[in-house]
Amino acid sequence: MEINSLGYRTDLFLLGLGGSEISDTGPYVVIRTPANPTFWWGNYLLHRTPLEPGDLERRVTEFRAEFPAAKHVALGIDTTDGVLGIDPQEVIAAGGRADPSVVMTTSSVNAPKRPNTTSTFRFLDGDDDWQRVVDLTLATSTMTVDDGHREFTRLKVAHERELVEAGHGKWFGAFDGDRLQASLGLMLDGEGLARFQNVQTHPDDRNQGIASTLIHRASTYGFEQGAKTLVMVADPGYLAIHIYRTLGFNDTETQLAITIPPA
């Protein structure tokens, strides 16, 4: 299956490892994650081309036909330049938003300018550590944390644990005693690519050099395991992107997603 976007290509690689169903219809790819039906970016359509006038309504209709029980709409565009093809106001008028993400890559990593020397950095290990990832994910969430979101988070972290335990990568944590301050995953495709997952730091532990030190340690591990290129997908409006650039990650592509949340 030919996917141009490095961001979506590595997304589909990870979803496929976790058992998601991926089928190519020609104009678009259907991604399904039956084990976590409320995971928007595990249940979406990836279209081959940018939109043209009138396309949004048609693509939403296609999504509804593929996912009749879904309350959300999630549409990806297999582009590398972030071209939407229509006025973003059309998406807003439909109750959604078009979100660009920066796909960043590096073949070497810089030492952090302000390394953290007080936290303990190690791989996650055991039930207690993975529960701490669930708790940290909820603590850093920008979504409303209700019972549905808690269940979604539990299932997503369970999927991440399965990937680690199957030998596809590692999950890294920064700890203050038993308290998880920050975490991230690094998954390797065995062909030279390694993709970062869910870099997150507890609000109480920011601005201490923890995230940059954790990313540097995970990057070093990835290169030691044979990775040639590290891939990070970042929100262009979030401060963490400056940390990634300082560590040596370069803006390579723009990944584009359209979401229409439940009414």
PDB file of C-alpha atoms in Angstrom:
ATOM      1  CA  MET A   1       0.000   0.000   0.000  1.00  0.00           C
ATOM      2  CA  GLU A   2       1.529   3.294  -1.108  1.00  0.00           C
ATOM      3  CA  ILE A   3       1.277   6.076   1.499  1.00  0.00           C
ATOM      4  CA  ASN A   4       3.125   9.320   0.766  1.00  0.00           C
ATOM      5  CA  SER A   5       2.899  10.920   4.202  1.00  0.00           C
ATOM      6  CA  LEU A   6       5.621   9.722   6.568  1.00  0.00           C
ATOM      7  CA  GLY A   7       3.374  10.677   9.469  1.00  0.00           C
ATOM      8  CA  TYR A   8       0.451   8.559   8.283  1.00  0.00           C
ATOM      9  CA  ARG A   9       2.741   5.787   7.064  1.00  0.00           C
ATOM     10  CA  THR A  10       4.198   5.331  10.537  1.00  0.00           C
ATOM     11  CA  ASP A  11       0.732   5.771  12.088  1.00  0.00           C
ATOM     12  CA  LEU A  12      -0.596   2.876  10.009  1.00  0.00           C
ATOM     13  CA  PHE A  13       2.469   0.778  10.808  1.00  0.00           C
ATOM     14  CA  LEU A  14       1.781   1.146  14.531  1.00  0.00           C
ATOM     15  CA  LEU A  15      -1.950   0.572  14.202  1.00  0.00           C
ATOM     16  CA  GLY A  16      -1.330  -2.531  12.126  1.00  0.00           C
ATOM     17  CA  LEU A  17       0.988  -3.940  14.775  1.00  0.00           C
ATOM     18  CA  GLY A  18      -1.780  -3.504  17.317  1.00  0.00           C
ATOM     19  CA  GLY A  19      -4.371  -5.380  15.285  1.00  0.00           C
ATOM     20  CA  SER A  20      -6.205  -2.524  13.572  1.00  0.00           C
ATOM     21  CA  GLU A  21      -7.860  -3.424  10.277  1.00  0.00           C
ATOM     22  CA  ILE A  22      -6.522  -1.463   7.296  1.00  0.00           C
ATOM     23  CA  SER A  23      -8.114  -1.765   3.852  1.00  0.00           C
ATOM     24  CA  ASP A  24      -7.433   0.175   0.656  1.00  0.00           C
ATOM     25  CA  THR A  25     -10.505   1.131  -1.385  1.00  0.00           C
ATOM     26  CA  GLY A  26      -8.544   3.139  -3.950  1.00  0.00           C
ATOM     27  CA  PRO A  27      -9.698   6.705  -3.275  1.00  0.00           C
ATOM     28  CA  TYR A  28      -9.218   6.222   0.454  1.00  0.00           C
ATOM     29  CA  VAL A  29      -7.904   3.815   3.065  1.00  0.00           C
ATOM     30  CA  VAL A  30     -10.211   2.606   5.840  1.00  0.00           C
ATOM     31  CA  ILE A  31      -8.644   2.196   9.281  1.00  0.00           C
ATOM     32  CA  ARG A  32     -10.655   0.367  11.953  1.00  0.00           C
ATOM     33  CA  THR A  33      -9.745  -0.449  15.535  1.00  0.00           C
ATOM     34  CA  PRO A  34     -12.593  -2.643  16.816  1.00  0.00           C
ATOM     35  CA  ALA A  35     -10.912  -2.995  20.217  1.00  0.00           C
ATOM     36  CA  ASN A  36     -11.200   0.772  20.813  1.00  0.00           C
ATOM     37  CA  PRO A  37     -14.113   2.180  18.769  1.00  0.00           C
ATOM     38  CA  THR A  38     -13.948   5.651  20.384  1.00  0.00           C
ATOM     39  CA  PHE A  39     -10.305   6.097  19.329  1.00  0.00           C
ATOM     40  CA  TRP A  40     -10.786   8.714  16.597  1.00  0.00           C
ATOM     41  CA  TRP A  41      -7.388   8.161  14.999  1.00  0.00           C
ATOM     42  CA  GLY A  42      -7.816   4.427  15.109  1.00  0.00           C
ATOM     43  CA  ASN A  43     -11.129   4.683  13.231  1.00  0.00           C
ATOM     44  CA  TYR A  44     -10.868   7.022  10.270  1.00  0.00           C
ATOM     45  CA  LEU A  45     -10.569   7.407   6.508  1.00  0.00           C
ATOM     46  CA  LEU A  46      -7.287   8.405   4.895  1.00  0.00           C
ATOM     47  CA  HIS A  47      -7.968  10.069   1.541  1.00  0.00           C
ATOM     48  CA  ARG A  48      -5.461  10.133  -1.293  1.00  0.00           C
ATOM     49  CA  THR A  49      -6.081  13.712  -2.421  1.00  0.00           C
ATOM     50  CA  PRO A  50      -6.836  17.172  -0.984  1.00  0.00           C
ATOM     51  CA  LEU A  51     -10.431  18.358  -1.026  1.00  0.00           C
ATOM     52  CA  GLU A  52     -12.174  20.191  -3.835  1.00  0.00           C
ATOM     53  CA  PRO A  53     -15.374  22.234  -3.572  1.00  0.00           C
ATOM     54  CA  GLY A  54     -18.202  19.915  -2.544  1.00  0.00           C
ATOM     55  CA  ASP A  55     -15.870  17.138  -1.388  1.00  0.00           C
ATOM     56  CA  LEU A  56     -16.277  17.641   2.351  1.00  0.00           C
ATOM     57  CA  GLU A  57     -19.942  16.662   2.445  1.00  0.00           C
ATOM     58  CA  ARG A  58     -19.238  13.624   0.261  1.00  0.00           C
ATOM     59  CA  ARG A  59     -16.319  12.494   2.408  1.00  0.00           C
ATOM     60  CA  VAL A  60     -18.328  12.878   5.596  1.00  0.00           C
ATOM     61  CA  THR A  61     -21.063  10.770   4.002  1.00  0.00           C
ATOM     62  CA  GLU A  62     -18.481   8.127   3.094  1.00  0.00           C
ATOM     63  CA  PHE A  63     -17.226   8.114   6.673  1.00  0.00           C
ATOM     64  CA  ARG A  64     -20.762   7.687   8.021  1.00  0.00           C
ATOM     65  CA  ALA A  65     -21.288   4.755   5.649  1.00  0.00           C
ATOM     66  CA  GLU A  66     -18.047   3.066   6.758  1.00  0.00           C
ATOM     67  CA  PHE A  67     -18.604   3.798  10.477  1.00  0.00           C
ATOM     68  CA  PRO A  68     -22.382   3.974  11.016  1.00  0.00           C
ATOM     69  CA  ALA A  69     -22.077   3.693  14.815  1.00  0.00           C
ATOM     70  CA  ALA A  70     -19.399   6.382  15.194  1.00  0.00           C
ATOM     71  CA  LYS A  71     -20.276   9.682  16.826  1.00  0.00           C
ATOM     72  CA  HIS A  72     -17.172  11.414  15.458  1.00  0.00           C
ATOM     73  CA  VAL A  73     -15.800  12.039  11.973  1.00  0.00           C
ATOM     74  CA  ALA A  74     -12.062  11.700  11.338  1.00  0.00           C
ATOM     75  CA  LEU A  75     -10.535  12.223   7.899  1.00  0.00           C
ATOM     76  CA  GLY A  76      -6.858  12.214   6.983  1.00  0.00           C
ATOM     77  CA  ILE A  77      -5.312  13.503   3.771  1.00  0.00           C
ATOM     78  CA  ASP A  78      -2.273  11.742   2.372  1.00  0.00           C
ATOM     79  CA  THR A  79      -0.310  14.894   1.675  1.00  0.00           C
ATOM     80  CA  THR A  80       3.136  16.065   2.703  1.00  0.00           C
ATOM     81  CA  ASP A  81       2.565  19.805   2.297  1.00  0.00           C
ATOM     82  CA  GLY A  82      -0.555  20.322   4.399  1.00  0.00           C
ATOM     83  CA  VAL A  83      -2.685  21.526   1.482  1.00  0.00           C
ATOM     84  CA  LEU A  84      -6.361  21.230   2.458  1.00  0.00           C
ATOM     85  CA  GLY A  85      -7.725  22.215  -0.960  1.00  0.00           C
ATOM     86  CA  ILE A  86     -10.710  24.214   0.309  1.00  0.00           C
ATOM     87  CA  ASP A  87     -11.279  27.203   2.562  1.00  0.00           C
ATOM     88  CA  PRO A  88     -10.878  26.015   6.192  1.00  0.00           C
ATOM     89  CA  GLN A  89     -14.075  27.943   6.979  1.00  0.00           C
ATOM     90  CA  GLU A  90     -15.988  25.190   5.171  1.00  0.00           C
ATOM     91  CA  VAL A  91     -14.721  22.697   7.738  1.00  0.00           C
ATOM     92  CA  ILE A  92     -15.568  25.057  10.596  1.00  0.00           C
ATOM     93  CA  ALA A  93     -19.066  25.566   9.174  1.00  0.00           C
ATOM     94  CA  ALA A  94     -19.527  21.784   9.243  1.00  0.00           C
ATOM     95  CA  GLY A  95     -18.711  21.777  12.962  1.00  0.00           C
ATOM     96  CA  GLY A  96     -15.136  20.557  12.610  1.00  0.00           C
ATOM     97  CA  ARG A  97     -11.559  21.705  12.322  1.00  0.00           C
ATOM     98  CA  ALA A  98      -8.568  21.069  10.081  1.00  0.00           C
ATOM     99  CA  ASP A  99      -5.434  20.414  12.114  1.00  0.00           C
ATOM    100  CA  PRO A 100      -1.917  20.460  10.658  1.00  0.00           C
ATOM    101  CA  SER A 101       0.846  18.592  12.489  1.00  0.00           C
ATOM    102  CA  VAL A 102       4.572  18.900  11.875  1.00  0.00           C
ATOM    103  CA  VAL A 103       6.324  15.659  10.958  1.00  0.00           C
ATOM    104  CA  MET A 104       9.874  15.986  12.278  1.00  0.00           C
ATOM    105  CA  THR A 105      12.858  13.746  11.602  1.00  0.00           C
ATOM    106  CA  THR A 106      16.503  13.434  12.576  1.00  0.00           C
ATOM    107  CA  SER A 107      19.386  11.075  11.931  1.00  0.00           C
ATOM    108  CA  SER A 108      21.335  12.317  14.964  1.00  0.00           C
ATOM    109  CA  VAL A 109      20.391  13.887  18.272  1.00  0.00           C
ATOM    110  CA  ASN A 110      21.858  16.778  20.238  1.00  0.00           C
ATOM    111  CA  ALA A 111      22.488  16.598  23.961  1.00  0.00           C
ATOM    112  CA  PRO A 112      19.899  18.589  25.937  1.00  0.00           C
ATOM    113  CA  LYS A 113      20.999  22.116  26.778  1.00  0.00           C
ATOM    114  CA  ARG A 114      19.649  21.748  30.301  1.00  0.00           C
ATOM    115  CA  PRO A 115      19.799  18.048  31.203  1.00  0.00           C
ATOM    116  CA  ASN A 116      17.851  16.878  34.196  1.00  0.00           C
ATOM    117  CA  THR A 117      20.010  15.194  36.854  1.00  0.00           C
ATOM    118  CA  THR A 118      17.474  14.664  39.636  1.00  0.00           C
ATOM    119  CA  SER A 119      14.919  12.300  38.057  1.00  0.00           C
ATOM    120  CA  THR A 120      15.345   8.569  37.530  1.00  0.00           C
ATOM    121  CA  PHE A 121      15.069   7.526  33.881  1.00  0.00           C
ATOM    122  CA  ARG A 122      14.194   3.926  33.025  1.00  0.00           C
ATOM    123  CA  PHE A 123      12.026   1.598  30.971  1.00  0.00           C
ATOM    124  CA  LEU A 124       8.494   0.955  32.206  1.00  0.00           C
ATOM    125  CA  ASP A 125       8.080  -2.403  33.884  1.00  0.00           C
ATOM    126  CA  GLY A 126       5.004  -4.077  35.325  1.00  0.00           C
ATOM    127  CA  ASP A 127       1.366  -3.310  36.057  1.00  0.00           C
ATOM    128  CA  ASP A 128       2.024  -0.409  38.416  1.00  0.00           C
ATOM    129  CA  ASP A 129       4.140   1.460  35.860  1.00  0.00           C
ATOM    130  CA  TRP A 130       1.520   1.081  33.120  1.00  0.00           C
ATOM    131  CA  GLN A 131      -1.210   2.285  35.465  1.00  0.00           C
ATOM    132  CA  ARG A 132       0.970   5.327  36.098  1.00  0.00           C
ATOM    133  CA  VAL A 133       0.965   5.975  32.338  1.00  0.00           C
ATOM    134  CA  VAL A 134      -2.848   5.891  32.369  1.00  0.00           C
ATOM    135  CA  ASP A 135      -2.900   8.367  35.266  1.00  0.00           C
ATOM    136  CA  LEU A 136      -0.328  10.648  33.608  1.00  0.00           C
ATOM    137  CA  THR A 137      -2.215  10.592  30.315  1.00  0.00           C
ATOM    138  CA  LEU A 138      -5.412  11.644  32.057  1.00  0.00           C
ATOM    139  CA  ALA A 139      -3.563  14.357  34.007  1.00  0.00           C
ATOM    140  CA  THR A 140      -2.196  15.870  30.773  1.00  0.00           C
ATOM    141  CA  SER A 141      -5.359  15.458  28.702  1.00  0.00           C
ATOM    142  CA  THR A 142      -6.949  18.498  27.074  1.00  0.00           C
ATOM    143  CA  MET A 143     -10.225  16.568  26.729  1.00  0.00           C
ATOM    144  CA  THR A 144     -13.021  16.340  29.266  1.00  0.00           C
ATOM    145  CA  VAL A 145     -12.059  13.460  31.553  1.00  0.00           C
ATOM    146  CA  ASP A 146     -15.288  11.522  31.940  1.00  0.00           C
ATOM    147  CA  ASP A 147     -15.898   7.776  32.198  1.00  0.00           C
ATOM    148  CA  GLY A 148     -15.785   7.392  28.420  1.00  0.00           C
ATOM    149  CA  HIS A 149     -12.446   9.155  28.153  1.00  0.00           C
ATOM    150  CA  ARG A 150     -11.022   7.102  31.016  1.00  0.00           C
ATOM    151  CA  GLU A 151     -12.005   3.878  29.230  1.00  0.00           C
ATOM    152  CA  PHE A 152     -10.567   5.133  25.933  1.00  0.00           C
ATOM    153  CA  THR A 153      -7.287   5.967  27.694  1.00  0.00           C
ATOM    154  CA  ARG A 154      -7.136   2.598  29.431  1.00  0.00           C
ATOM    155  CA  LEU A 155      -7.618   0.753  26.145  1.00  0.00           C
ATOM    156  CA  LYS A 156      -5.070   2.908  24.318  1.00  0.00           C
ATOM    157  CA  VAL A 157      -2.397   2.382  26.977  1.00  0.00           C
ATOM    158  CA  ALA A 158      -3.167  -1.348  26.978  1.00  0.00           C
ATOM    159  CA  HIS A 159      -2.480  -1.350  23.221  1.00  0.00           C
ATOM    160  CA  GLU A 160       0.810   0.490  23.779  1.00  0.00           C
ATOM    161  CA  ARG A 161       1.824  -2.065  26.393  1.00  0.00           C
ATOM    162  CA  GLU A 162       1.048  -4.899  23.978  1.00  0.00           C
ATOM    163  CA  LEU A 163       3.404  -3.392  21.394  1.00  0.00           C
ATOM    164  CA  VAL A 164       6.200  -3.151  23.953  1.00  0.00           C
ATOM    165  CA  GLU A 165       5.671  -6.672  25.266  1.00  0.00           C
ATOM    166  CA  ALA A 166       5.643  -7.995  21.688  1.00  0.00           C
ATOM    167  CA  GLY A 167       9.135  -6.543  21.229  1.00  0.00           C
ATOM    168  CA  HIS A 168       8.341  -3.672  18.857  1.00  0.00           C
ATOM    169  CA  GLY A 169       9.866  -0.972  21.043  1.00  0.00           C
ATOM    170  CA  LYS A 170      10.127   0.435  24.525  1.00  0.00           C
ATOM    171  CA  TRP A 171       8.243   2.827  26.791  1.00  0.00           C
ATOM    172  CA  PHE A 172      10.395   5.215  28.792  1.00  0.00           C
ATOM    173  CA  GLY A 173       9.639   7.036  32.019  1.00  0.00           C
ATOM    174  CA  ALA A 174      11.109   9.743  34.211  1.00  0.00           C
ATOM    175  CA  PHE A 175      10.409   9.140  37.897  1.00  0.00           C
ATOM    176  CA  ASP A 176      10.587  11.005  41.182  1.00  0.00           C
ATOM    177  CA  GLY A 177      10.581   8.009  43.497  1.00  0.00           C
ATOM    178  CA  ASP A 178       7.533   6.005  42.418  1.00  0.00           C
ATOM    179  CA  ARG A 179       5.813   9.002  40.808  1.00  0.00           C
ATOM    180  CA  LEU A 180       5.842   9.114  37.015  1.00  0.00           C
ATOM    181  CA  GLN A 181       6.806  12.609  35.858  1.00  0.00           C
ATOM    182  CA  ALA A 182       7.037  12.055  32.100  1.00  0.00           C
ATOM    183  CA  SER A 183       6.769   9.227  29.618  1.00  0.00           C
ATOM    184  CA  LEU A 184       7.059   8.397  25.935  1.00  0.00           C
ATOM    185  CA  GLY A 185       7.230   5.439  23.607  1.00  0.00           C
ATOM    186  CA  LEU A 186       9.638   4.631  20.791  1.00  0.00           C
ATOM    187  CA  MET A 187       8.583   1.982  18.272  1.00  0.00           C
ATOM    188  CA  LEU A 188      10.940   0.566  15.628  1.00  0.00           C
ATOM    189  CA  ASP A 189       9.931  -0.818  12.241  1.00  0.00           C
ATOM    190  CA  GLY A 190      13.062  -2.962  11.844  1.00  0.00           C
ATOM    191  CA  GLU A 191      13.946  -1.177   8.592  1.00  0.00           C
ATOM    192  CA  GLY A 192      15.585   1.944   9.984  1.00  0.00           C
ATOM    193  CA  LEU A 193      12.628   4.041  11.145  1.00  0.00           C
ATOM    194  CA  ALA A 194      11.711   4.681  14.781  1.00  0.00           C
ATOM    195  CA  ARG A 195       8.550   6.585  15.696  1.00  0.00           C
ATOM    196  CA  PHE A 196       8.020   8.451  18.954  1.00  0.00           C
ATOM    197  CA  GLN A 197       4.684   8.060  20.724  1.00  0.00           C
ATOM    198  CA  ASN A 198       2.870  10.223  23.270  1.00  0.00           C
ATOM    199  CA  VAL A 199       5.575  12.447  24.725  1.00  0.00           C
ATOM    200  CA  GLN A 200       3.946  13.806  27.895  1.00  0.00           C
ATOM    201  CA  THR A 201       5.075  15.532  31.079  1.00  0.00           C
ATOM    202  CA  HIS A 202       2.969  16.097  34.178  1.00  0.00           C
ATOM    203  CA  PRO A 203       2.054  19.801  34.586  1.00  0.00           C
ATOM    204  CA  ASP A 204       3.835  19.864  37.973  1.00  0.00           C
ATOM    205  CA  ASP A 205       7.100  18.672  36.422  1.00  0.00           C
ATOM    206  CA  ARG A 206       7.559  20.944  33.431  1.00  0.00           C
ATOM    207  CA  ASN A 207      10.463  23.343  32.824  1.00  0.00           C
ATOM    208  CA  GLN A 208      12.936  21.063  34.590  1.00  0.00           C
ATOM    209  CA  GLY A 209      14.672  19.576  31.547  1.00  0.00           C
ATOM    210  CA  ILE A 210      12.868  16.277  32.078  1.00  0.00           C
ATOM    211  CA  ALA A 211      11.284  15.914  28.634  1.00  0.00           C
ATOM    212  CA  SER A 212      14.444  16.843  26.706  1.00  0.00           C
ATOM    213  CA  THR A 213      16.525  14.422  28.776  1.00  0.00           C
ATOM    214  CA  LEU A 214      13.973  11.629  28.320  1.00  0.00           C
ATOM    215  CA  ILE A 215      13.790  12.189  24.532  1.00  0.00           C
ATOM    216  CA  HIS A 216      17.586  12.235  24.285  1.00  0.00           C
ATOM    217  CA  ARG A 217      17.871   8.949  26.182  1.00  0.00           C
ATOM    218  CA  ALA A 218      15.152   7.317  24.078  1.00  0.00           C
ATOM    219  CA  SER A 219      16.770   8.608  20.867  1.00  0.00           C
ATOM    220  CA  THR A 220      20.133   7.191  21.882  1.00  0.00           C
ATOM    221  CA  TYR A 221      18.473   3.846  22.565  1.00  0.00           C
ATOM    222  CA  GLY A 222      16.787   3.927  19.147  1.00  0.00           C
ATOM    223  CA  PHE A 223      20.069   4.496  17.325  1.00  0.00           C
ATOM    224  CA  GLU A 224      21.684   1.717  19.355  1.00  0.00           C
ATOM    225  CA  GLN A 225      18.881  -0.606  18.169  1.00  0.00           C
ATOM    226  CA  GLY A 226      19.600   0.144  14.504  1.00  0.00           C
ATOM    227  CA  ALA A 227      17.319   3.088  13.756  1.00  0.00           C
ATOM    228  CA  LYS A 228      18.625   5.445  11.067  1.00  0.00           C
ATOM    229  CA  THR A 229      15.822   8.004  11.200  1.00  0.00           C
ATOM    230  CA  LEU A 230      13.732   9.083  14.175  1.00  0.00           C
ATOM    231  CA  VAL A 231      10.219  10.388  13.506  1.00  0.00           C
ATOM    232  CA  MET A 232       8.291  12.767  15.764  1.00  0.00           C
ATOM    233  CA  VAL A 233       4.854  14.251  14.984  1.00  0.00           C
ATOM    234  CA  ALA A 234       4.226  17.511  16.803  1.00  0.00           C
ATOM    235  CA  ASP A 235       1.553  20.153  17.268  1.00  0.00           C
ATOM    236  CA  PRO A 236       2.965  23.318  15.637  1.00  0.00           C
ATOM    237  CA  GLY A 237       1.335  25.499  18.288  1.00  0.00           C
ATOM    238  CA  TYR A 238       2.609  23.630  21.334  1.00  0.00           C
ATOM    239  CA  LEU A 239       5.765  24.705  23.154  1.00  0.00           C
ATOM    240  CA  ALA A 240       7.272  21.190  23.056  1.00  0.00           C
ATOM    241  CA  ILE A 241       8.079  21.597  19.372  1.00  0.00           C
ATOM    242  CA  HIS A 242      10.926  23.948  20.357  1.00  0.00           C
ATOM    243  CA  ILE A 243      12.390  21.202  22.550  1.00  0.00           C
ATOM    244  CA  TYR A 244      12.371  18.807  19.605  1.00  0.00           C
ATOM    245  CA  ARG A 245      14.102  21.330  17.340  1.00  0.00           C
ATOM    246  CA  THR A 246      16.757  22.023  19.954  1.00  0.00           C
ATOM    247  CA  LEU A 247      17.478  18.295  20.152  1.00  0.00           C
ATOM    248  CA  GLY A 248      18.069  18.184  16.397  1.00  0.00           C
ATOM    249  CA  PHE A 249      14.675  17.300  14.918  1.00  0.00           C
ATOM    250  CA  ASN A 250      13.906  19.065  11.640  1.00  0.00           C
ATOM    251  CA  ASP A 251      10.532  19.978  10.151  1.00  0.00           C
ATOM    252  CA  THR A 252      10.109  17.537   7.245  1.00  0.00           C
ATOM    253  CA  GLU A 253       6.422  17.371   6.315  1.00  0.00           C
ATOM    254  CA  THR A 254       3.010  18.688   7.299  1.00  0.00           C
ATOM    255  CA  GLN A 255       0.410  16.063   8.229  1.00  0.00           C
ATOM    256  CA  LEU A 256      -3.204  17.122   7.823  1.00  0.00           C
ATOM    257  CA  ALA A 257      -6.272  15.847   9.679  1.00  0.00           C
ATOM    258  CA  ILE A 258      -9.934  16.860   9.760  1.00  0.00           C
ATOM    259  CA  THR A 259     -12.072  16.081  12.779  1.00  0.00           C
ATOM    260  CA  ILE A 260     -15.735  16.691  13.493  1.00  0.00           C
ATOM    261  CA  PRO A 261     -16.368  15.837  17.146  1.00  0.00           C
ATOM    262  CA  PRO A 262     -19.635  14.382  18.452  1.00  0.00           C
ATOM    263  CA  ALA A 263     -22.440  16.906  18.531  1.00  0.00           C
TER     264      ALA A 263
END
